Coordinates of C-alpha atoms in Angstrom, one line a residue:
M1 CA 27.2 -47.2 19.0
Y2 CA 28.6 -43.6 19.2
A3 CA 29.7 -41.3 22.0
I4 CA 29.1 -37.8 20.7
L5 CA 31.1 -35.3 22.8
D6 CA 32.4 -31.8 23.2
I7 CA 35.1 -30.6 25.6
E8 CA 36.0 -27.1 26.8
T9 CA 39.5 -26.6 28.0
T10 CA 41.7 -24.0 29.9
G11 CA 43.6 -23.2 26.7
G12 CA 47.4 -22.8 27.0
K13 CA 50.4 -24.7 25.7
Y14 CA 50.0 -27.8 23.6
N15 CA 49.3 -30.9 25.8
E16 CA 49.3 -28.8 29.0
E17 CA 45.6 -27.9 28.7
G18 CA 43.1 -29.2 31.2
I19 CA 39.4 -30.0 30.8
T20 CA 37.0 -27.4 32.3
E21 CA 33.7 -29.0 30.9
I22 CA 32.7 -32.2 29.2
A23 CA 29.4 -33.4 27.6
I24 CA 29.0 -36.9 26.2
Y25 CA 25.9 -38.3 24.6
K26 CA 25.7 -42.1 23.9
F27 CA 23.9 -42.4 20.6
D28 CA 22.8 -45.6 19.0
G29 CA 22.3 -44.1 15.5
H30 CA 18.7 -43.3 16.2
E31 CA 18.4 -41.7 19.7
V32 CA 20.4 -40.8 22.8
V33 CA 20.5 -43.7 25.3
D34 CA 22.8 -42.2 28.0
K35 CA 24.5 -38.9 28.7
F36 CA 27.1 -37.4 31.0
I37 CA 27.6 -33.7 31.5
S38 CA 29.9 -32.1 34.0
L39 CA 32.1 -29.1 34.8
V40 CA 35.6 -30.3 35.7
N41 CA 38.2 -28.7 38.0
P42 CA 41.3 -28.5 35.7
E43 CA 43.7 -27.7 38.7
R44 CA 45.3 -25.0 36.6
E45 CA 44.4 -21.4 35.5
I46 CA 42.0 -20.8 32.7
Q47 CA 43.4 -18.5 30.0
P48 CA 41.7 -15.1 30.0
F49 CA 40.6 -15.4 26.3
V50 CA 38.9 -18.7 27.1
V51 CA 37.0 -17.2 30.0
K52 CA 35.7 -14.6 27.7
L53 CA 34.8 -17.1 25.0
T54 CA 33.1 -19.7 27.2
G55 CA 32.1 -17.8 30.3
I56 CA 33.7 -20.5 32.4
N57 CA 35.9 -19.1 35.1
N58 CA 38.0 -20.5 37.9
N59 CA 35.4 -19.6 40.6
M60 CA 32.8 -21.7 38.8
L61 CA 35.2 -24.7 38.9
R62 CA 36.4 -24.5 42.5
N63 CA 34.0 -27.2 43.8
A64 CA 33.7 -29.1 40.5
P65 CA 35.0 -32.7 40.4
K66 CA 38.6 -33.2 39.3
F67 CA 39.2 -35.3 36.2
Y68 CA 40.2 -38.4 38.2
E69 CA 36.8 -38.2 39.8
V70 CA 34.9 -38.4 36.5
A71 CA 37.4 -40.6 34.6
K72 CA 35.6 -43.9 35.4
R73 CA 32.3 -42.5 34.1
I74 CA 33.9 -41.3 30.9
V75 CA 35.4 -44.8 30.4
E76 CA 32.1 -46.5 31.0
I77 CA 30.0 -44.3 28.7
T78 CA 32.5 -44.4 25.9
E79 CA 33.2 -48.2 26.2
D80 CA 32.7 -50.0 22.8
C81 CA 31.7 -46.6 21.2
I82 CA 33.1 -44.6 18.3
L83 CA 34.0 -41.1 19.6
V84 CA 32.3 -38.4 17.4
A85 CA 33.2 -34.8 17.7
H86 CA 33.5 -31.6 15.6
N87 CA 37.3 -31.7 15.1
S88 CA 37.6 -35.1 16.9
E89 CA 41.4 -34.9 16.8
F90 CA 41.4 -32.1 19.4
D91 CA 38.8 -33.7 21.7
Y92 CA 40.5 -37.1 21.5
R93 CA 43.9 -35.7 22.2
I94 CA 42.7 -33.8 25.3
L95 CA 41.0 -36.9 26.6
K96 CA 44.1 -39.1 26.0
T97 CA 46.3 -36.4 27.7
E98 CA 44.1 -36.3 30.8
F99 CA 44.1 -40.1 31.1
K100 CA 47.8 -40.3 30.6
R101 CA 48.3 -38.0 33.6
L102 CA 46.4 -40.7 35.5
G103 CA 48.6 -43.5 34.0
F104 CA 45.8 -44.9 31.9
E105 CA 45.9 -45.5 28.2
F106 CA 42.6 -44.3 26.7
K107 CA 42.0 -45.7 23.2
R108 CA 38.9 -45.3 21.1
K109 CA 38.0 -45.1 17.4
T110 CA 37.0 -41.6 16.2
L111 CA 34.9 -39.9 13.6
C112 CA 35.2 -36.2 12.8
T113 CA 32.1 -34.3 11.8
V114 CA 34.2 -31.6 10.2
E115 CA 35.8 -34.0 7.7
L116 CA 32.4 -35.8 7.2
S117 CA 30.7 -32.5 6.5
Q118 CA 33.3 -31.5 4.0
K119 CA 32.7 -34.8 2.1
L120 CA 28.9 -35.1 2.5
I121 CA 27.9 -31.4 2.4
P122 CA 30.5 -29.8 0.0
D123 CA 30.9 -26.1 -0.9
M124 CA 29.8 -24.7 2.4
E125 CA 31.2 -21.2 3.2
S126 CA 32.6 -22.4 6.6
Y127 CA 32.8 -25.7 8.5
S128 CA 33.1 -24.2 11.9
L129 CA 30.3 -25.7 14.1
G130 CA 28.5 -22.3 14.7
K131 CA 28.5 -21.2 11.0
L132 CA 27.7 -24.7 9.7
A133 CA 24.8 -25.1 12.1
R134 CA 23.4 -21.7 11.2
A135 CA 23.7 -22.5 7.4
L136 CA 21.9 -25.8 7.9
G137 CA 19.2 -24.4 10.2
I138 CA 20.4 -26.4 13.2
P139 CA 19.6 -24.6 16.5
V140 CA 22.5 -24.0 18.8
S141 CA 22.1 -22.9 22.4
D142 CA 25.0 -22.2 24.8
R143 CA 27.6 -21.9 22.0
H144 CA 31.2 -22.6 23.2
R145 CA 29.8 -24.6 26.2
A146 CA 30.2 -28.4 26.1
N147 CA 26.5 -29.3 26.3
G148 CA 25.3 -26.8 23.8
D149 CA 28.0 -27.7 21.2
A150 CA 27.5 -31.5 21.8
M151 CA 23.8 -31.2 21.2
A152 CA 24.4 -29.3 18.0
T153 CA 26.9 -32.0 16.9
I154 CA 24.2 -34.7 17.5
K155 CA 21.8 -32.9 15.2
L156 CA 24.6 -32.4 12.6
F157 CA 25.7 -36.1 12.9
K158 CA 22.1 -37.3 12.4
L159 CA 22.0 -35.2 9.2
L160 CA 25.3 -36.7 8.0
L161 CA 24.1 -40.2 8.7
S162 CA 21.0 -39.6 6.6
K163 CA 23.1 -38.2 3.7
D164 CA 25.5 -41.1 3.7
T165 CA 23.1 -43.4 2.0
D166 CA 25.5 -46.2 1.1
K167 CA 27.4 -45.9 4.4
T168 CA 30.8 -46.1 2.7
I169 CA 32.0 -42.6 3.7
V170 CA 31.2 -43.2 7.4
S171 CA 32.8 -46.6 7.4
N172 CA 35.9 -45.3 5.7
A173 CA 36.0 -42.2 7.9
I174 CA 36.4 -44.3 11.1
K175 CA 40.0 -43.7 12.3
V176 CA 41.9 -46.2 14.3
E177 CA 44.7 -44.6 16.3
K178 CA 48.0 -45.0 14.5
K179 CA 50.7 -46.7 16.6
S180 CA 53.8 -44.6 16.8
K181 CA 56.8 -46.6 15.8
I182 CA 59.9 -46.0 17.8
K183 CA 63.3 -47.2 16.5
P184 CA 64.8 -49.9 18.8
N185 CA 67.7 -47.7 19.7
L186 CA 65.3 -45.0 20.9
K187 CA 63.3 -47.5 22.9
E188 CA 66.5 -48.5 24.7
I189 CA 67.2 -44.8 25.6
I190 CA 63.6 -44.2 26.9
E191 CA 63.7 -47.3 29.1
E192 CA 66.7 -45.9 31.0
L193 CA 65.0 -42.6 31.8
P194 CA 63.0 -41.7 34.9
N195 CA 59.5 -40.5 35.4
A196 CA 60.8 -37.5 37.3
T197 CA 61.2 -33.7 37.1
G198 CA 64.6 -32.5 35.9
V199 CA 66.8 -31.3 33.0
Y200 CA 67.7 -33.6 30.1
Y201 CA 70.5 -33.4 27.5
I202 CA 70.2 -35.0 24.1
H203 CA 73.7 -35.9 22.6
D204 CA 74.9 -37.0 19.2
A205 CA 77.3 -39.8 18.5
K206 CA 80.3 -37.5 19.3
G207 CA 78.8 -36.5 22.7
T208 CA 77.9 -33.0 21.6
I209 CA 74.8 -31.6 23.2
L210 CA 72.1 -31.1 20.6
Y211 CA 69.2 -30.1 22.8
I212 CA 68.6 -29.2 26.4
G213 CA 65.1 -29.3 27.9
K214 CA 63.2 -29.6 31.2
S215 CA 60.2 -31.6 32.1
N216 CA 58.1 -32.7 35.0
N217 CA 58.4 -36.2 33.5
I218 CA 61.6 -36.8 31.6
K219 CA 60.6 -40.2 30.2
K220 CA 57.3 -38.9 28.9
R221 CA 58.9 -35.8 27.3
L222 CA 61.6 -37.8 25.5
T223 CA 58.9 -40.2 24.3
Q224 CA 57.2 -37.2 22.7
H225 CA 60.5 -36.1 21.1
F226 CA 60.9 -39.6 19.7
T227 CA 57.4 -40.0 18.4
N228 CA 56.4 -36.5 17.2
T229 CA 56.6 -35.7 13.5
N230 CA 57.5 -32.0 13.6
S231 CA 60.8 -30.7 12.2
K232 CA 62.7 -30.5 15.5
S233 CA 61.6 -34.0 16.6
R234 CA 62.6 -35.5 13.3
K235 CA 66.1 -33.9 13.6
I236 CA 66.4 -35.3 17.2
Q237 CA 65.3 -38.8 16.1
T238 CA 67.9 -38.7 13.3
L239 CA 70.9 -37.4 15.4
V240 CA 70.4 -38.7 18.9
A241 CA 72.8 -41.2 20.2
S242 CA 72.3 -40.9 24.0
V243 CA 70.4 -38.9 26.6
T244 CA 71.7 -37.8 30.0
Y245 CA 69.7 -36.1 32.7
E246 CA 69.8 -34.5 36.1
K247 CA 66.9 -34.9 38.4
T248 CA 65.8 -31.7 40.3
G249 CA 62.6 -32.6 42.0
S250 CA 61.6 -28.9 41.8
E251 CA 60.3 -27.4 38.6
L252 CA 61.8 -24.0 39.6
V253 CA 65.3 -25.6 39.9
A254 CA 64.8 -27.3 36.5
L255 CA 63.8 -24.0 34.8
L256 CA 66.8 -22.2 36.2
K257 CA 69.2 -25.0 35.2
E258 CA 67.7 -25.2 31.8
S259 CA 68.0 -21.5 31.2
E260 CA 71.7 -21.3 32.3
E261 CA 72.7 -24.5 30.5
I262 CA 71.2 -23.3 27.2
K263 CA 73.0 -20.0 27.4
K264 CA 76.3 -21.7 28.3
N265 CA 76.2 -24.6 25.8
K266 CA 74.1 -22.9 23.0
P267 CA 72.8 -26.3 21.6
I268 CA 72.0 -26.2 17.9
L269 CA 68.4 -27.3 18.4
N270 CA 67.6 -24.7 21.2
R271 CA 67.4 -21.6 19.0
A272 CA 63.9 -20.6 20.2
L273 CA 65.0 -20.5 23.9
R274 CA 68.0 -18.2 23.2
R275 CA 65.5 -15.3 23.1
N276 CA 64.2 -13.6 26.2
L277 CA 61.7 -15.6 28.2
F278 CA 59.4 -12.6 28.7
T279 CA 58.0 -9.7 26.6
H280 CA 56.2 -7.4 29.1
G281 CA 56.7 -6.0 32.5
L282 CA 54.8 -4.3 35.3
Y283 CA 56.2 -0.7 35.8
H284 CA 55.2 2.0 38.3
F285 CA 55.5 5.8 38.5
E286 CA 54.2 8.6 40.6
D287 CA 51.8 11.1 39.0
K288 CA 51.5 14.8 39.6
N289 CA 49.0 14.2 42.5
G290 CA 51.4 11.9 44.3
Y291 CA 49.6 8.6 43.4
I292 CA 51.7 5.6 42.4
N293 CA 50.4 4.5 39.0
L294 CA 51.0 1.0 37.5
S295 CA 51.3 0.1 33.8
I296 CA 51.9 -2.9 31.6
E297 CA 54.7 -2.1 29.0
K298 CA 57.0 -3.9 26.7
A299 CA 60.0 -5.0 28.7
N300 CA 63.0 -2.8 28.1
K301 CA 66.6 -2.8 29.3
E302 CA 66.6 0.7 30.8
D303 CA 63.8 0.4 33.5
L304 CA 63.6 -2.3 36.1
P305 CA 60.0 -3.8 36.2
V306 CA 58.3 -4.9 39.4
T307 CA 57.7 -8.3 37.7
T308 CA 57.7 -9.7 34.2
F309 CA 55.3 -11.7 32.0
T310 CA 55.6 -14.1 29.1
N311 CA 53.0 -12.1 27.0
R312 CA 50.7 -9.1 27.3
Q313 CA 47.7 -11.3 27.9
S314 CA 49.1 -12.9 31.1
A315 CA 50.1 -9.4 32.2
K316 CA 46.6 -8.1 31.8
H317 CA 45.2 -11.1 33.6
F318 CA 47.5 -10.4 36.5
M319 CA 46.5 -6.7 36.6
L320 CA 42.8 -7.6 36.7
K321 CA 43.5 -9.9 39.7
I322 CA 45.6 -7.5 41.7
M323 CA 42.9 -4.7 41.2
D324 CA 40.5 -7.0 43.0
D325 CA 43.1 -8.2 45.6
Y326 CA 44.3 -4.7 46.5
M327 CA 41.2 -2.7 45.6
L328 CA 43.2 -0.6 43.1
C329 CA 41.8 2.0 40.7
Q330 CA 41.3 1.0 37.0
K331 CA 42.4 4.5 35.9
L332 CA 45.7 4.4 37.9
T333 CA 46.5 0.9 36.6
G334 CA 46.1 2.0 33.0
M335 CA 43.1 -0.4 32.5
Y336 CA 40.4 2.3 32.1
H337 CA 41.1 5.5 30.1
T338 CA 39.0 8.4 31.3
N339 CA 39.3 12.0 32.5
T340 CA 36.9 11.4 35.3
N341 CA 36.3 8.5 37.7
C342 CA 36.8 4.8 36.7
F343 CA 34.0 2.3 36.4
R344 CA 35.0 0.4 39.6
H345 CA 34.4 3.7 41.5
E346 CA 30.8 3.7 40.3
V347 CA 30.2 0.1 41.6
K348 CA 32.0 0.9 44.9
E349 CA 35.1 -1.2 44.1
C350 CA 37.5 1.7 44.0
N351 CA 37.9 4.2 46.9
G352 CA 38.1 7.2 44.6
A353 CA 41.8 7.7 44.0
C354 CA 40.9 8.5 40.4
V355 CA 39.0 11.6 41.5
L356 CA 41.2 12.4 44.6
E357 CA 38.6 11.2 47.1
E358 CA 41.1 8.7 48.6
S359 CA 44.3 10.2 49.8
S360 CA 47.5 9.3 48.0
A361 CA 49.0 8.0 51.3
D362 CA 46.2 5.4 51.8
Y363 CA 46.2 4.4 48.2
N364 CA 50.0 4.2 47.8
K365 CA 50.2 2.0 51.0
R366 CA 48.3 -0.8 49.2
V367 CA 50.3 -0.4 45.9
L368 CA 53.6 -0.6 47.9
M369 CA 52.3 -3.8 49.6
L370 CA 51.7 -5.2 46.1
I371 CA 55.1 -4.1 44.8
D372 CA 56.8 -5.6 47.9
K373 CA 55.1 -9.0 47.4
H374 CA 55.9 -9.4 43.7
S375 CA 59.4 -8.0 43.6
Y376 CA 62.4 -9.3 45.5
K377 CA 64.4 -6.1 44.9
N378 CA 66.8 -5.6 47.9
K379 CA 65.4 -8.7 49.6
N380 CA 67.3 -11.6 51.2
M381 CA 65.3 -14.7 50.8
L382 CA 65.3 -18.5 50.4
V383 CA 62.8 -20.1 48.1
I384 CA 62.3 -23.7 49.3
D385 CA 60.7 -26.3 47.1
R386 CA 60.6 -30.1 46.8
G387 CA 63.9 -32.0 46.4
R388 CA 65.0 -35.0 44.4
D389 CA 63.6 -37.5 47.0
I390 CA 61.0 -37.3 49.8
E391 CA 63.5 -36.5 52.5
E392 CA 65.2 -33.7 50.5
K393 CA 64.4 -30.0 49.8
S394 CA 65.7 -27.6 47.2
V395 CA 66.7 -24.1 47.9
V396 CA 67.1 -21.0 45.7
L397 CA 69.2 -18.2 47.4
I398 CA 68.5 -14.5 46.8
E399 CA 70.8 -11.9 48.5
N400 CA 70.0 -8.2 48.3
G401 CA 67.7 -8.8 45.4
V402 CA 70.3 -10.8 43.4
F403 CA 69.9 -14.5 42.5
R404 CA 73.0 -16.2 43.8
G405 CA 72.4 -19.9 43.0
L406 CA 70.7 -23.1 44.2
G407 CA 71.2 -26.3 46.1
F408 CA 69.7 -29.1 48.1
F409 CA 69.5 -29.9 51.8
D410 CA 68.1 -32.5 54.1
L411 CA 68.0 -30.7 57.5
N412 CA 66.7 -27.3 58.3
Y413 CA 69.8 -26.3 60.3
Q414 CA 71.7 -26.5 57.1
I415 CA 69.9 -23.4 55.7
N416 CA 69.8 -21.6 59.0
N417 CA 73.6 -21.6 59.2
P418 CA 75.0 -19.1 56.7
D419 CA 78.4 -20.9 56.4
I420 CA 76.8 -24.3 55.7
L421 CA 74.3 -22.7 53.3
Q422 CA 77.1 -21.2 51.2
T423 CA 78.7 -24.6 50.8
L424 CA 75.4 -26.1 49.6
I425 CA 74.7 -23.5 47.0
T426 CA 76.0 -23.9 43.5
P427 CA 76.6 -20.3 42.2
M428 CA 74.6 -19.3 39.1
E429 CA 74.4 -16.3 36.9
N430 CA 71.8 -13.6 37.8
N431 CA 70.1 -12.1 34.8
R432 CA 66.7 -10.9 33.5
D433 CA 65.7 -14.4 32.6
T434 CA 66.4 -15.9 36.0
Q435 CA 64.5 -13.0 37.6
H436 CA 61.5 -13.7 35.3
I437 CA 61.6 -17.4 36.0
I438 CA 61.7 -17.0 39.8
Q439 CA 59.0 -14.3 39.9
S440 CA 56.7 -16.2 37.6
Y441 CA 57.1 -19.4 39.6
I442 CA 56.4 -17.7 42.9
R443 CA 53.3 -16.1 41.4
R444 CA 52.0 -19.5 40.2
N445 CA 52.8 -21.5 43.3
K446 CA 51.0 -20.0 46.2
R447 CA 52.0 -22.7 48.7
L448 CA 55.8 -22.3 48.1
K449 CA 57.8 -21.8 51.3
I450 CA 59.7 -18.5 51.3
V451 CA 62.0 -17.6 54.1
E452 CA 63.2 -13.9 54.4
F453 CA 66.3 -13.2 56.4

């Protein structure tokens, strides 16, 4: 019995993706005997390029079931089945990752129709699903949607089964998941680590720090270091003698501590993180008509951006969102180059600042609200987040737009009293990276408590 599936995801960092749509067809080698198709709320943002590719956006998924709500059905329909997918390594990894987040180990045998096609239908120009299906005359509807791609994979798999006359290739192609072997000394290290958010330090036999990292699950992250086969992981596995850690509770505190500790200690295996954490910024200027214009530019040391971004794509995604939220003009945000009115004006989503129909005073009022929200320049504020246990909170202190440090507290009066607050705060360096970390975190976490004073 086979479970032929296709998964669409949010995109993003490796093993941080979430499922947005899944289609599974239970296939007995002759016909489909069961199926499950569903959108899935990934509880994280979809990357803009994925929205463009699949047409699936966050609004579509707002009321969709979350993964834990469909997990039981996925287990049931794939029970005693071989998972079949076009690039099964990807789909299987994503499923295992989602189940791991629920504390469940999902294990199935897999078959990859890419590899089977390369063996059974050699010399094709391309083995991507779309091009291969076109070359073989297999109809594909809803390309880059789970159901459309899964149905195309069924037709392809039927063809492959018919070509595998002696069944040897199919039987040999079935992969059983390889068990990762962890050396006994590494197992002992992992057993001592918590399933908690914080910063961890990997030491060699002399106690020298080799690597500093942060994770929302320290034990899980170190397990990855000790089982992955990339160059950095192999170096860690060879050199590690011990791991120490500091629980933070808050991811923001972990990010700030990680950044400062790497700069301070310069561990040999942290080379990548010595670079700036951001590449682009949101800048503003006033044009000859008195309108405040916004633009996305490469970050530079001379000008102070309103906020910063890891890459240009995330900056553009942010700009598109604030145009909707603040009813801003495409032309004055640099997103629509024209000498006349912008497209949003034509569809009544711009009040006409681009053609001087809306006064600069009215338009600038909304832009300044945006700038005030996303910049903490000259502000005094406390960013309050979760602490290291249920009774504790963390606090990040910003005075006059400058990051002063962070600490933890149990009672509200401790942060309301300036003298007590100063004793709780551990001073830390203010720099461009800390500004980026704080602004990005505030942008991503809408429910964060911020107290201005």
